[in-house]
Amino acid sequence: MSKTTQAPKALRGVGNFIDDRFHLAKTGEKNLRKVFPNHWSFMLGEIALYSFIILLLTGVFLTLWFKPSMAEIVYDGSYERLQGVEMSEAYASTLYIDFDVRGGFLVRQIHHWAALIFVASLVVHALRVFFTGAFRKPREINWLIGVAIFAIAMIEGLFGYSLPDDLPSGMGVRILQGVMLALPVVGTYISMFLFGGEFPGDVIIARLYMLHILLLPAILLALIVAHFMILWHQKHTQYPGTGKSNRTVVGTPMWPGFAIKAGGFFFFTFAVIAGLSGFVQINPIHLFGPFTPTSITSGLQPDWYMGFMEGALRIFPNTLDFQIFGYAVPVAVLVPGLGAMGLLFGVMGVWPFLEAWITGDKRAHNVADRPRNAPVRTGLGVAAVVAYGVLWLAGSNDILSETFSINLYLTTYIFRVLFIVGPIVAFIVTKRICLGLQRRDRETLEHGYESGTIRQLSGGEFVEVHKESSQDTVDVLQSKPTITSTALVEDTDDKGVENPEARKAKGRFRRALAHWYTKDNVSVDDVEPHSGHHLHHSESESSGAH
Amino acid sequence: MKWITARRRHPLAGYAVVILALALFGVGYAALAPTSDQAQAQTLAAEAPSPDDVDIAEGKTVFDQTCASCHGLDGSGSDTGPDLREVGSAAIDFQVSTGRMPSVNPDVQMPRRDMVMSEQDLDHLIAYYNAEIRDGESGADVPYGIPGSAPQPEDFEPNRADYDSEEAFDEAEEEAHTEYEAALAEYEAAYDEYIEGADDTEMGMQLYLTNCAHCHGWSGGGGALTDGRWAPEIHEATPREIYEAMVTGPGAMPMFNDMVITSDEKQELISYVKTLQAEPNAGGIFDLERVGQVAEGFISWTIGLALIVACAIWITAKQRAHD
C-alpha cells in the first residue's frame, strides 16, 4: 500500500511537465504549507477580500446593461408606474436591469449589500490590527496600504451610489459638489471642471462611471494584491501562547487545512450577502424616482460609511463662517466636509510612526499585543471609535429625532457635547478596564482559575476552589510585555553629559508623552505561576489553617 | 432542572439565555403593545350632507362642549386657541377627522389619532360652523368630491335593543351587511376613480418632490422638523385629508391653495404619493419601513457582518483550555 502516497499517473505527468520547466514544486510546497494562525479575528480581512471579489463579479454583470449617459429620454420600459416619465438613460438602464434583466434586481442588490459589508469588514479588520498592535514594525507599510484601501473604498462606494441617477444619488452628488465649492479659490474651478459646467450638467455620470468601474477598482485591486503579497512575505502576527514567539508561527497549514476553511468561509460570506439581497430591499431606486435638480427630500442619507462626514456637516456650528474681500469662506462646510475625512485618515496613517516615536521601539513585532496590555493605545482607539460613532449617529439625526421623538435641535446639541466628552470618558473608562483586566490576569497567573466548586472548610468558612490554568494560559499571561520608552532612560554619554536633544522642547514633550504612555502597568514579572494560596484549599482542607 | 443544571456552564449557555430573554421581551412587548390605530373616521366619498340630515343646534352643542373652551363661544379664539372665523370648513374637517382636535395639550403639536366624535357629530359641527361662526365664504370648503375614509362595518350594525325578536335582528344584521358591502364598493370605486384619474406620474412626482418631500420624506413616511416639531407620516391620511391639509396649511405646513397648485394638480400629487405607498417592495419582503440608508447600514452591521463574523468564530473554534 505504500504506492498510495503517489499521485495518479496522469497528474504526475502534467506535474512533472510543468515542474521541469518552471521548477514550481519547491515554491509550491513551501507556500502550500504556509501556516495561518487560528483565530477568528484573523479572518476579518478575508471578509473584505471575499466581498470585494463578489463586488467585482456582480459589478461586471451590471456593466453589461448600464448606460452611463445623462441624455434625457421618456421611459417606456416594463415598470409601469414610471412610464412616460422623463429621466436620464442612466436611470432608465438601471430600471432595465431591475425589471427586464433576469436576476438583475438580485445582482444589483447583492452588489449594494456587498459594498456595505465590504467597507464594514475593512473597518473591523483595521480595528483588529490597531488594537493588537499588528501595525508595528515590520508592518507599517502594509498598514498604510490598508488605510489607502479604506479611503479609496469609501470614494468608490460614494461614486457607485451616484451612478443610477435616482433621487438620493443626485442629492449625494450635490453634497459632494457643495464640499468642493467650499474650497477657497479653487473650489468653483474644480466643480466646473468635474461637472463640465454647472451642476448637474450632462457629463458627471459618465465621469464617475469611469472612475467607479475602471480607475478606482484597478487601484483597489493593485493595493489589495500588494497588501496580500506583503502579508504573505511577512506572515501573520499571532496571539501569544505556547510555542508562539517573534520567530515562530503556530497555526494551520495552508493546504489542506486553511484553504478548506477559507473556501468555506467565502461561501458563507456570499450566502449571507445573497441572503440579505434576497430578502431585504436595499436602495429601491424604482421607488425613489429619477433625480431632478428641483427634487429634494428629507430622510435620505448617504450609505453608512459616509455617515460620519454627513454627521460632521450636520453638527458643526456655522458661526465661524467669514468673508474675505467679499468671498465667502464657509468654514462650516470646509472643516467638517474635508476635515473629518482628513482627520480620520491622517490620524490612522500617522499613528504607527507616532507610537514608535513615543516608545522609541525599533524591534520587529510578530506577536500581537493583547489589547489590555497596551492600555493607552487601546484607550485612544476606543476614544476614536466613540468620536467616529458620535459623528456617524449625528449623520442620521433626523431619523433618530423622528423615530425616538427627540427634538431635532436637541440632538444637535447632544451630539456636539458627546463629540467632545464621549472620547475623553471612553479613554478613561477603557484604560481603567484594561488595567483591571491586567490585575485579573495577574491574579489568574498567581492563583489559577475559579473552578466553580465551593468547598466548606472545617472552620465553617466557604471557599471557591481554584485550579491550575493550562500551560497555554500560563504562557499567554506570562508573555505580557512591559511597555517602556527609550525617552525615559537617562541619556548621558560616558562623561555624564546629558544628551542635548532630550533637553529641547521636542525632547521634553516626547518624554512627557512617553511617561503618559507607559506609566500605568500591572507587572507580572514577580509572579510565580500558581503560587497563590487559593490553590491550596483543595489539599489543605483538613488542616483548615488559613 | 437537572438537565439545565448540567448545561449551565456550557459555552453557549450565556447566548442561549440572552436569546431566550430577548425572545420573551419581544413576544411580551408585541402582545402588550397597543395596536396601531385601525379605525378611522368614516366618511363616504359622497356629496356634502344634505341640510335635512344635519342639525345646527346639535352642532352648537358639540362646539360648546368640545371647542369653545379654547376657541371661544363665538369661535373668535383665545390665548390657547386660534380664531376660527376665517379658517374655512376644510380646516375644521381636517383637524377633527384626523383626531388632532380637540387637542389634549394646546402647547404641543398633536399627533394623528382616532376621531373623538362621531361622523354625524362632525357633520353637525361643520353645519353649525358654516352657519354661525364662519366669516362669510372665507377659507376653503370641505372637498366632498374627494374620497375620505372607507366605511366601517360597525357603523352599519343594527342595535339589538331596537328589535323585538332574534329573527328580526338577524334580518336587520344581514341587511346591514349588504348595505355595508354596497357602501364599501361605492367607496372603493370612487377611490380608484380618483387615484387612477390622475395619469401624469411625472407631474405628480415633480409636485410632490418639490413641495412636500423635504418635510414628509420621499415615501410620505414623515420627517423631523425644527423646534421639536415633525412632519407627520401621511400614509394613513385619506386623499381628502391630504387635500384639506394642502388648502388649509395646518401647523407648520405652508398653504398650497388652488391658485398655487390647482385642483387637478393636487389630484396628480395625491395619486403619486398614494400609488407609491401601495407599490409592492420588489427588492424583498423586508422593506425596512422604507427608511433607507440608515436602516440599511444598521442591518449590514447587525445582521450581515455579525453573521459572517459569527461564522469566522465558528470555523476557528477550538476546545477551550479549561474544558
PDB file of N, CA and C in Angstrom, chain A residues 40 43-44 47 79 81 85-86 105 109 113 120 161 261 265 268 272 279-283 287-288 290 292 294 296-302 304 392 396 401-402 407-409 449 470, chain B residues 201-202 205-206 209-210 213-215 217-218 221-228 272 276 279 281-286 290-291 293-294 296 301 304 307-309 311-313 315-316 321-322:
ATOM      1  N   TRP A  40     -10.374  33.720  15.100  1.00  0.00           N
ATOM      2  CA  TRP A  40     -11.395  34.306  14.225  1.00  0.00           C
ATOM      3  C   TRP A  40     -11.048  35.718  13.796  1.00  0.00           C
ATOM      4  N   MET A  43      -9.639  36.403  10.477  1.00  0.00           N
ATOM      5  CA  MET A  43     -10.456  36.161   9.285  1.00  0.00           C
ATOM      6  C   MET A  43     -11.181  37.432   8.833  1.00  0.00           C
ATOM      7  N   LEU A  44     -11.073  38.513   9.610  1.00  0.00           N
ATOM      8  CA  LEU A  44     -11.882  39.695   9.289  1.00  0.00           C
ATOM      9  C   LEU A  44     -11.473  40.313   7.957  1.00  0.00           C
ATOM     10  N   ILE A  47     -13.045  38.668   5.031  1.00  0.00           N
ATOM     11  CA  ILE A  47     -14.414  39.081   4.670  1.00  0.00           C
ATOM     12  C   ILE A  47     -14.329  40.191   3.622  1.00  0.00           C
ATOM     13  N   TYR A  79     -41.541  48.848 -16.116  1.00  0.00           N
ATOM     14  CA  TYR A  79     -42.004  49.315 -14.808  1.00  0.00           C
ATOM     15  C   TYR A  79     -43.081  50.359 -15.032  1.00  0.00           C
ATOM     16  N   ARG A  81     -45.316  52.146 -13.346  1.00  0.00           N
ATOM     17  CA  ARG A  81     -45.593  53.388 -12.637  1.00  0.00           C
ATOM     18  C   ARG A  81     -44.846  54.577 -13.241  1.00  0.00           C
ATOM     19  N   VAL A  85     -42.414  59.010 -17.907  1.00  0.00           N
ATOM     20  CA  VAL A  85     -41.665  59.992 -17.115  1.00  0.00           C
ATOM     21  C   VAL A  85     -40.322  60.248 -17.792  1.00  0.00           C
ATOM     22  N   GLU A  86     -39.935  61.531 -17.797  1.00  0.00           N
ATOM     23  CA  GLU A  86     -38.632  61.880 -18.372  1.00  0.00           C
ATOM     24  C   GLU A  86     -37.533  61.532 -17.384  1.00  0.00           C
ATOM     25  N   PHE A 105     -32.244  42.424 -10.677  1.00  0.00           N
ATOM     26  CA  PHE A 105     -32.575  43.079  -9.405  1.00  0.00           C
ATOM     27  C   PHE A 105     -31.755  42.467  -8.269  1.00  0.00           C
ATOM     28  N   GLN A 109     -28.839  44.219  -5.972  1.00  0.00           N
ATOM     29  CA  GLN A 109     -28.917  44.257  -4.504  1.00  0.00           C
ATOM     30  C   GLN A 109     -27.702  43.569  -3.877  1.00  0.00           C
ATOM     31  N   TRP A 113     -25.372  45.399  -1.145  1.00  0.00           N
ATOM     32  CA  TRP A 113     -25.124  44.837   0.181  1.00  0.00           C
ATOM     33  C   TRP A 113     -23.651  44.479   0.345  1.00  0.00           C
ATOM     34  N   ALA A 120     -17.622  47.753   5.881  1.00  0.00           N
ATOM     35  CA  ALA A 120     -17.748  47.412   7.307  1.00  0.00           C
ATOM     36  C   ALA A 120     -16.639  46.440   7.724  1.00  0.00           C
ATOM     37  N   TYR A 161     -22.749  54.792  -5.682  1.00  0.00           N
ATOM     38  CA  TYR A 161     -24.057  55.226  -5.183  1.00  0.00           C
ATOM     39  C   TYR A 161     -24.654  56.303  -6.085  1.00  0.00           C
ATOM     40  N   LYS A 261     -10.990  25.793   4.985  1.00  0.00           N
ATOM     41  CA  LYS A 261     -11.715  26.721   5.849  1.00  0.00           C
ATOM     42  C   LYS A 261     -12.011  28.019   5.111  1.00  0.00           C
ATOM     43  N   PHE A 265     -15.432  29.650   4.037  1.00  0.00           N
ATOM     44  CA  PHE A 265     -15.760  30.968   4.559  1.00  0.00           C
ATOM     45  C   PHE A 265     -16.218  31.909   3.447  1.00  0.00           C
ATOM     46  N   PHE A 268     -19.740  31.148   2.829  1.00  0.00           N
ATOM     47  CA  PHE A 268     -20.606  31.644   3.894  1.00  0.00           C
ATOM     48  C   PHE A 268     -20.832  33.154   3.728  1.00  0.00           C
ATOM     49  N   VAL A 272     -24.457  34.941   3.148  1.00  0.00           N
ATOM     50  CA  VAL A 272     -25.076  35.988   3.968  1.00  0.00           C
ATOM     51  C   VAL A 272     -25.454  37.180   3.097  1.00  0.00           C
ATOM     52  N   PHE A 279     -33.855  38.946   0.566  1.00  0.00           N
ATOM     53  CA  PHE A 279     -34.987  39.198   1.462  1.00  0.00           C
ATOM     54  C   PHE A 279     -35.144  40.658   1.875  1.00  0.00           C
ATOM     55  N   VAL A 280     -34.050  41.410   1.864  1.00  0.00           N
ATOM     56  CA  VAL A 280     -34.133  42.776   2.382  1.00  0.00           C
ATOM     57  C   VAL A 280     -33.895  43.763   1.245  1.00  0.00           C
ATOM     58  N   GLN A 281     -34.880  44.604   1.040  1.00  0.00           N
ATOM     59  CA  GLN A 281     -34.795  45.572  -0.054  1.00  0.00           C
ATOM     60  C   GLN A 281     -33.753  46.632   0.266  1.00  0.00           C
ATOM     61  N   ILE A 282     -32.875  46.904  -0.684  1.00  0.00           N
ATOM     62  CA  ILE A 282     -31.857  47.937  -0.468  1.00  0.00           C
ATOM     63  C   ILE A 282     -31.884  48.923  -1.621  1.00  0.00           C
ATOM     64  N   ASN A 283     -31.797  50.204  -1.272  1.00  0.00           N
ATOM     65  CA  ASN A 283     -31.736  51.270  -2.260  1.00  0.00           C
ATOM     66  C   ASN A 283     -32.741  51.063  -3.390  1.00  0.00           C
ATOM     67  N   LEU A 287     -38.470  53.089  -6.546  1.00  0.00           N
ATOM     68  CA  LEU A 287     -39.417  53.833  -5.711  1.00  0.00           C
ATOM     69  C   LEU A 287     -39.003  55.297  -5.579  1.00  0.00           C
ATOM     70  N   PHE A 288     -37.686  55.531  -5.516  1.00  0.00           N
ATOM     71  CA  PHE A 288     -37.195  56.902  -5.333  1.00  0.00           C
ATOM     72  C   PHE A 288     -37.581  57.799  -6.507  1.00  0.00           C
ATOM     73  N   PRO A 290     -36.447  59.282 -10.566  1.00  0.00           N
ATOM     74  CA  PRO A 290     -35.231  59.907 -11.102  1.00  0.00           C
ATOM     75  C   PRO A 290     -34.928  61.227 -10.397  1.00  0.00           C
ATOM     76  N   THR A 292     -34.074  65.112 -10.251  1.00  0.00           N
ATOM     77  CA  THR A 292     -34.086  66.366 -10.985  1.00  0.00           C
ATOM     78  C   THR A 292     -33.555  67.417 -10.021  1.00  0.00           C
ATOM     79  N   THR A 294     -34.602  70.073  -8.964  1.00  0.00           N
ATOM     80  CA  THR A 294     -35.545  70.704  -8.040  1.00  0.00           C
ATOM     81  C   THR A 294     -35.999  69.740  -6.949  1.00  0.00           C
ATOM     82  N   ILE A 296     -35.996  67.391  -3.774  1.00  0.00           N
ATOM     83  CA  ILE A 296     -35.235  67.278  -2.540  1.00  0.00           C
ATOM     84  C   ILE A 296     -36.132  66.564  -1.536  1.00  0.00           C
ATOM     85  N   THR A 297     -35.539  65.712  -0.725  1.00  0.00           N
ATOM     86  CA  THR A 297     -36.361  65.002   0.239  1.00  0.00           C
ATOM     87  C   THR A 297     -35.651  64.887   1.572  1.00  0.00           C
ATOM     88  N   SER A 298     -36.438  64.845   2.625  1.00  0.00           N
ATOM     89  CA  SER A 298     -35.864  64.582   3.934  1.00  0.00           C
ATOM     90  C   SER A 298     -35.719  63.082   4.111  1.00  0.00           C
ATOM     91  N   GLY A 299     -34.977  62.692   5.131  1.00  0.00           N
ATOM     92  CA  GLY A 299     -34.928  61.280   5.492  1.00  0.00           C
ATOM     93  C   GLY A 299     -34.022  60.431   4.637  1.00  0.00           C
ATOM     94  N   LEU A 300     -33.247  61.031   3.742  1.00  0.00           N
ATOM     95  CA  LEU A 300     -32.303  60.200   2.989  1.00  0.00           C
ATOM     96  C   LEU A 300     -30.882  60.555   3.400  1.00  0.00           C
ATOM     97  N   GLN A 301     -30.058  59.523   3.486  1.00  0.00           N
ATOM     98  CA  GLN A 301     -28.689  59.675   3.938  1.00  0.00           C
ATOM     99  C   GLN A 301     -27.755  59.099   2.893  1.00  0.00           C
ATOM    100  N   PRO A 302     -26.454  59.373   3.027  1.00  0.00           N
ATOM    101  CA  PRO A 302     -25.513  58.597   2.227  1.00  0.00           C
ATOM    102  C   PRO A 302     -25.422  57.184   2.800  1.00  0.00           C
ATOM    103  N   TRP A 304     -23.740  54.065   4.782  1.00  0.00           N
ATOM    104  CA  TRP A 304     -23.285  54.243   6.159  1.00  0.00           C
ATOM    105  C   TRP A 304     -21.862  54.777   6.277  1.00  0.00           C
ATOM    106  N   TRP A 392     -21.133  59.550  13.286  1.00  0.00           N
ATOM    107  CA  TRP A 392     -21.929  58.640  12.467  1.00  0.00           C
ATOM    108  C   TRP A 392     -23.406  58.731  12.865  1.00  0.00           C
ATOM    109  N   SER A 396     -27.439  60.659  11.133  1.00  0.00           N
ATOM    110  CA  SER A 396     -28.824  60.188  10.993  1.00  0.00           C
ATOM    111  C   SER A 396     -29.708  60.890  12.002  1.00  0.00           C
ATOM    112  N   SER A 401     -34.326  61.579  15.483  1.00  0.00           N
ATOM    113  CA  SER A 401     -35.272  62.535  16.046  1.00  0.00           C
ATOM    114  C   SER A 401     -36.702  62.061  15.819  1.00  0.00           C
ATOM    115  N   GLU A 402     -36.985  61.597  14.617  1.00  0.00           N
ATOM    116  CA  GLU A 402     -38.348  61.184  14.307  1.00  0.00           C
ATOM    117  C   GLU A 402     -38.690  59.856  14.987  1.00  0.00           C
ATOM    118  N   ASN A 407     -36.403  66.154  20.115  1.00  0.00           N
ATOM    119  CA  ASN A 407     -36.278  67.421  19.418  1.00  0.00           C
ATOM    120  C   ASN A 407     -35.022  67.419  18.534  1.00  0.00           C
ATOM    121  N   LEU A 408     -35.206  67.787  17.266  1.00  0.00           N
ATOM    122  CA  LEU A 408     -34.078  67.740  16.327  1.00  0.00           C
ATOM    123  C   LEU A 408     -32.924  68.642  16.780  1.00  0.00           C
ATOM    124  N   TYR A 409     -33.259  69.847  17.249  1.00  0.00           N
ATOM    125  CA  TYR A 409     -32.195  70.756  17.696  1.00  0.00           C
ATOM    126  C   TYR A 409     -31.457  70.160  18.892  1.00  0.00           C
ATOM    127  N   TYR A 449      -7.454  29.405  37.995  1.00  0.00           N
ATOM    128  CA  TYR A 449      -8.770  29.935  37.639  1.00  0.00           C
ATOM    129  C   TYR A 449      -9.823  29.429  38.607  1.00  0.00           C
ATOM    130  N   SER A 470      -4.159  26.031  32.348  1.00  0.00           N
ATOM    131  CA  SER A 470      -3.399  25.213  31.411  1.00  0.00           C
ATOM    132  C   SER A 470      -2.063  25.885  31.107  1.00  0.00           C
TER     133      SER A 470
ATOM    134  N   THR B 201     -47.746  60.771 -14.042  1.00  0.00           N
ATOM    135  CA  THR B 201     -46.856  60.473 -12.913  1.00  0.00           C
ATOM    136  C   THR B 201     -45.784  61.530 -12.770  1.00  0.00           C
ATOM    137  N   GLU B 202     -45.286  61.993 -13.898  1.00  0.00           N
ATOM    138  CA  GLU B 202     -44.193  62.957 -13.841  1.00  0.00           C
ATOM    139  C   GLU B 202     -44.608  64.228 -13.109  1.00  0.00           C
ATOM    140  N   MET B 205     -45.060  63.496  -9.432  1.00  0.00           N
ATOM    141  CA  MET B 205     -43.767  63.284  -8.783  1.00  0.00           C
ATOM    142  C   MET B 205     -43.043  64.617  -8.578  1.00  0.00           C
ATOM    143  N   GLN B 206     -43.034  65.446  -9.639  1.00  0.00           N
ATOM    144  CA  GLN B 206     -42.342  66.742  -9.524  1.00  0.00           C
ATOM    145  C   GLN B 206     -42.983  67.588  -8.444  1.00  0.00           C
ATOM    146  N   LEU B 209     -42.119  65.941  -4.981  1.00  0.00           N
ATOM    147  CA  LEU B 209     -40.708  66.025  -4.582  1.00  0.00           C
ATOM    148  C   LEU B 209     -40.245  67.466  -4.430  1.00  0.00           C
ATOM    149  N   THR B 210     -40.917  68.398  -5.106  1.00  0.00           N
ATOM    150  CA  THR B 210     -40.506  69.790  -4.982  1.00  0.00           C
ATOM    151  C   THR B 210     -41.138  70.442  -3.758  1.00  0.00           C
ATOM    152  N   ALA B 213     -41.754  66.647  -0.231  1.00  0.00           N
ATOM    153  CA  ALA B 213     -40.829  65.621   0.246  1.00  0.00           C
ATOM    154  C   ALA B 213     -39.797  66.152   1.221  1.00  0.00           C
ATOM    155  N   HIS B 214     -39.464  67.450   1.145  1.00  0.00           N
ATOM    156  CA  HIS B 214     -38.412  67.903   2.060  1.00  0.00           C
ATOM    157  C   HIS B 214     -38.876  67.914   3.508  1.00  0.00           C
ATOM    158  N   CYS B 215     -40.175  67.775   3.758  1.00  0.00           N
ATOM    159  CA  CYS B 215     -40.618  67.565   5.147  1.00  0.00           C
ATOM    160  C   CYS B 215     -41.169  66.149   5.343  1.00  0.00           C
ATOM    161  N   GLY B 217     -40.827  63.531   3.547  1.00  0.00           N
ATOM    162  CA  GLY B 217     -39.991  62.441   3.064  1.00  0.00           C
ATOM    163  C   GLY B 217     -40.466  61.915   1.725  1.00  0.00           C
ATOM    164  N   TRP B 218     -39.553  61.305   0.986  1.00  0.00           N
ATOM    165  CA  TRP B 218     -39.872  60.851  -0.376  1.00  0.00           C
ATOM    166  C   TRP B 218     -40.998  59.815  -0.381  1.00  0.00           C
ATOM    167  N   GLY B 221     -43.261  59.068   4.591  1.00  0.00           N
ATOM    168  CA  GLY B 221     -43.080  58.486   5.917  1.00  0.00           C
ATOM    169  C   GLY B 221     -42.892  59.506   7.023  1.00  0.00           C
ATOM    170  N   GLY B 222     -42.900  60.787   6.665  1.00  0.00           N
ATOM    171  CA  GLY B 222     -42.727  61.819   7.680  1.00  0.00           C
ATOM    172  C   GLY B 222     -41.267  62.145   7.907  1.00  0.00           C
ATOM    173  N   GLY B 223     -41.029  63.174   8.718  1.00  0.00           N
ATOM    174  CA  GLY B 223     -39.649  63.562   8.979  1.00  0.00           C
ATOM    175  C   GLY B 223     -39.591  64.558  10.110  1.00  0.00           C
ATOM    176  N   ALA B 224     -38.365  64.816  10.585  1.00  0.00           N
ATOM    177  CA  ALA B 224     -38.188  65.738  11.697  1.00  0.00           C
ATOM    178  C   ALA B 224     -38.199  67.173  11.185  1.00  0.00           C
ATOM    179  N   LEU B 225     -38.755  68.074  12.003  1.00  0.00           N
ATOM    180  CA  LEU B 225     -38.702  69.497  11.680  1.00  0.00           C
ATOM    181  C   LEU B 225     -37.973  70.223  12.801  1.00  0.00           C
ATOM    182  N   THR B 226     -37.868  71.537  12.651  1.00  0.00           N
ATOM    183  CA  THR B 226     -37.162  72.321  13.663  1.00  0.00           C
ATOM    184  C   THR B 226     -38.017  72.486  14.910  1.00  0.00           C
ATOM    185  N   ASP B 227     -37.389  72.901  16.001  1.00  0.00           N
ATOM    186  CA  ASP B 227     -38.088  73.252  17.240  1.00  0.00           C
ATOM    187  C   ASP B 227     -38.975  72.155  17.791  1.00  0.00           C
ATOM    188  N   GLY B 228     -38.559  70.909  17.662  1.00  0.00           N
ATOM    189  CA  GLY B 228     -39.317  69.822  18.272  1.00  0.00           C
ATOM    190  C   GLY B 228     -40.568  69.430  17.525  1.00  0.00           C
ATOM    191  N   TYR B 272     -49.897  60.331  -6.905  1.00  0.00           N
ATOM    192  CA  TYR B 272     -48.491  59.885  -6.897  1.00  0.00           C
ATOM    193  C   TYR B 272     -48.126  59.273  -5.558  1.00  0.00           C
ATOM    194  N   LEU B 276     -47.433  55.333  -4.811  1.00  0.00           N
ATOM    195  CA  LEU B 276     -46.110  54.943  -4.325  1.00  0.00           C
ATOM    196  C   LEU B 276     -46.244  54.122  -3.049  1.00  0.00           C
ATOM    197  N   GLU B 279     -47.247  50.657  -3.701  1.00  0.00           N
ATOM    198  CA  GLU B 279     -46.313  49.920  -4.548  1.00  0.00           C
ATOM    199  C   GLU B 279     -45.684  48.760  -3.764  1.00  0.00           C
ATOM    200  N   ASN B 281     -42.920  45.943  -2.605  1.00  0.00           N
ATOM    201  CA  ASN B 281     -41.469  46.066  -2.475  1.00  0.00           C
ATOM    202  C   ASN B 281     -40.794  45.014  -3.324  1.00  0.00           C
ATOM    203  N   ALA B 282     -40.358  45.433  -4.503  1.00  0.00           N
ATOM    204  CA  ALA B 282     -39.809  44.476  -5.451  1.00  0.00           C
ATOM    205  C   ALA B 282     -38.501  43.880  -4.958  1.00  0.00           C
ATOM    206  N   GLY B 283     -37.825  44.575  -4.045  1.00  0.00           N
ATOM    207  CA  GLY B 283     -36.483  44.141  -3.656  1.00  0.00           C
ATOM    208  C   GLY B 283     -36.438  43.104  -2.554  1.00  0.00           C
ATOM    209  N   GLY B 284     -37.571  42.701  -2.022  1.00  0.00           N
ATOM    210  CA  GLY B 284     -37.525  41.720  -0.948  1.00  0.00           C
ATOM    211  C   GLY B 284     -38.655  41.953   0.030  1.00  0.00           C
ATOM    212  N   ILE B 285     -38.926  40.929   0.850  1.00  0.00           N
ATOM    213  CA  ILE B 285     -40.100  41.046   1.713  1.00  0.00           C
ATOM    214  C   ILE B 285     -39.883  42.050   2.843  1.00  0.00           C
ATOM    215  N   PHE B 286     -38.628  42.327   3.189  1.00  0.00           N
ATOM    216  CA  PHE B 286     -38.381  43.323   4.223  1.00  0.00           C
ATOM    217  C   PHE B 286     -38.048  44.656   3.563  1.00  0.00           C
ATOM    218  N   ARG B 290     -38.999  51.448   4.544  1.00  0.00           N
ATOM    219  CA  ARG B 290     -38.563  52.443   3.545  1.00  0.00           C
ATOM    220  C   ARG B 290     -37.807  53.602   4.188  1.00  0.00           C
ATOM    221  N   VAL B 291     -37.122  53.306   5.276  1.00  0.00           N
ATOM    222  CA  VAL B 291     -36.325  54.344   5.930  1.00  0.00           C
ATOM    223  C   VAL B 291     -35.107  54.676   5.084  1.00  0.00           C
ATOM    224  N   GLN B 293     -31.127  54.476   3.866  1.00  0.00           N
ATOM    225  CA  GLN B 293     -29.733  54.139   4.107  1.00  0.00           C
ATOM    226  C   GLN B 293     -29.385  53.918   5.576  1.00  0.00           C
ATOM    227  N   VAL B 294     -30.055  54.627   6.470  1.00  0.00           N
ATOM    228  CA  VAL B 294     -29.731  54.440   7.888  1.00  0.00           C
ATOM    229  C   VAL B 294     -30.089  53.006   8.304  1.00  0.00           C
ATOM    230  N   GLU B 296     -30.429  50.473   6.272  1.00  0.00           N
ATOM    231  CA  GLU B 296     -29.585  49.533   5.534  1.00  0.00           C
ATOM    232  C   GLU B 296     -28.216  49.386   6.194  1.00  0.00           C
ATOM    233  N   TRP B 301     -24.493  45.938   9.404  1.00  0.00           N
ATOM    234  CA  TRP B 301     -23.608  45.657  10.542  1.00  0.00           C
ATOM    235  C   TRP B 301     -24.198  44.589  11.453  1.00  0.00           C
ATOM    236  N   GLY B 304     -25.677  41.404   8.701  1.00  0.00           N
ATOM    237  CA  GLY B 304     -24.716  40.936   7.704  1.00  0.00           C
ATOM    238  C   GLY B 304     -23.359  40.617   8.301  1.00  0.00           C
ATOM    239  N   LEU B 307     -23.285  38.072  11.294  1.00  0.00           N
ATOM    240  CA  LEU B 307     -23.403  36.655  10.927  1.00  0.00           C
ATOM    241  C   LEU B 307     -22.082  36.120  10.378  1.00  0.00           C
ATOM    242  N   ILE B 308     -21.433  36.928   9.541  1.00  0.00           N
ATOM    243  CA  ILE B 308     -20.187  36.463   8.927  1.00  0.00           C
ATOM    244  C   ILE B 308     -19.106  36.296   9.993  1.00  0.00           C
ATOM    245  N   VAL B 309     -19.044  37.255  10.925  1.00  0.00           N
ATOM    246  CA  VAL B 309     -18.048  37.142  11.986  1.00  0.00           C
ATOM    247  C   VAL B 309     -18.362  35.932  12.875  1.00  0.00           C
ATOM    248  N   CYS B 311     -19.606  33.252  11.903  1.00  0.00           N
ATOM    249  CA  CYS B 311     -19.104  32.084  11.169  1.00  0.00           C
ATOM    250  C   CYS B 311     -17.594  31.957  11.330  1.00  0.00           C
ATOM    251  N   ALA B 312     -16.893  33.090  11.282  1.00  0.00           N
ATOM    252  CA  ALA B 312     -15.439  33.049  11.459  1.00  0.00           C
ATOM    253  C   ALA B 312     -15.095  32.476  12.828  1.00  0.00           C
ATOM    254  N   ILE B 313     -15.877  32.874  13.838  1.00  0.00           N
ATOM    255  CA  ILE B 313     -15.633  32.358  15.194  1.00  0.00           C
ATOM    256  C   ILE B 313     -15.897  30.856  15.219  1.00  0.00           C
ATOM    257  N   ILE B 315     -15.746  28.620  12.650  1.00  0.00           N
ATOM    258  CA  ILE B 315     -14.824  27.725  11.948  1.00  0.00           C
ATOM    259  C   ILE B 315     -13.419  27.745  12.537  1.00  0.00           C
ATOM    260  N   THR B 316     -13.127  28.725  13.390  1.00  0.00           N
ATOM    261  CA  THR B 316     -11.797  28.709  14.017  1.00  0.00           C
ATOM    262  C   THR B 316     -11.878  28.250  15.470  1.00  0.00           C
ATOM    263  N   ALA B 321      -9.161  25.837  26.961  1.00  0.00           N
ATOM    264  CA  ALA B 321      -8.130  25.227  27.801  1.00  0.00           C
ATOM    265  C   ALA B 321      -8.714  24.521  29.018  1.00  0.00           C
ATOM    266  N   HIS B 322      -9.794  25.106  29.600  1.00  0.00           N
ATOM    267  CA  HIS B 322     -10.337  24.543  30.823  1.00  0.00           C
ATOM    268  C   HIS B 322     -11.115  23.260  30.599  1.00  0.00           C
TER     269      HIS B 322
END
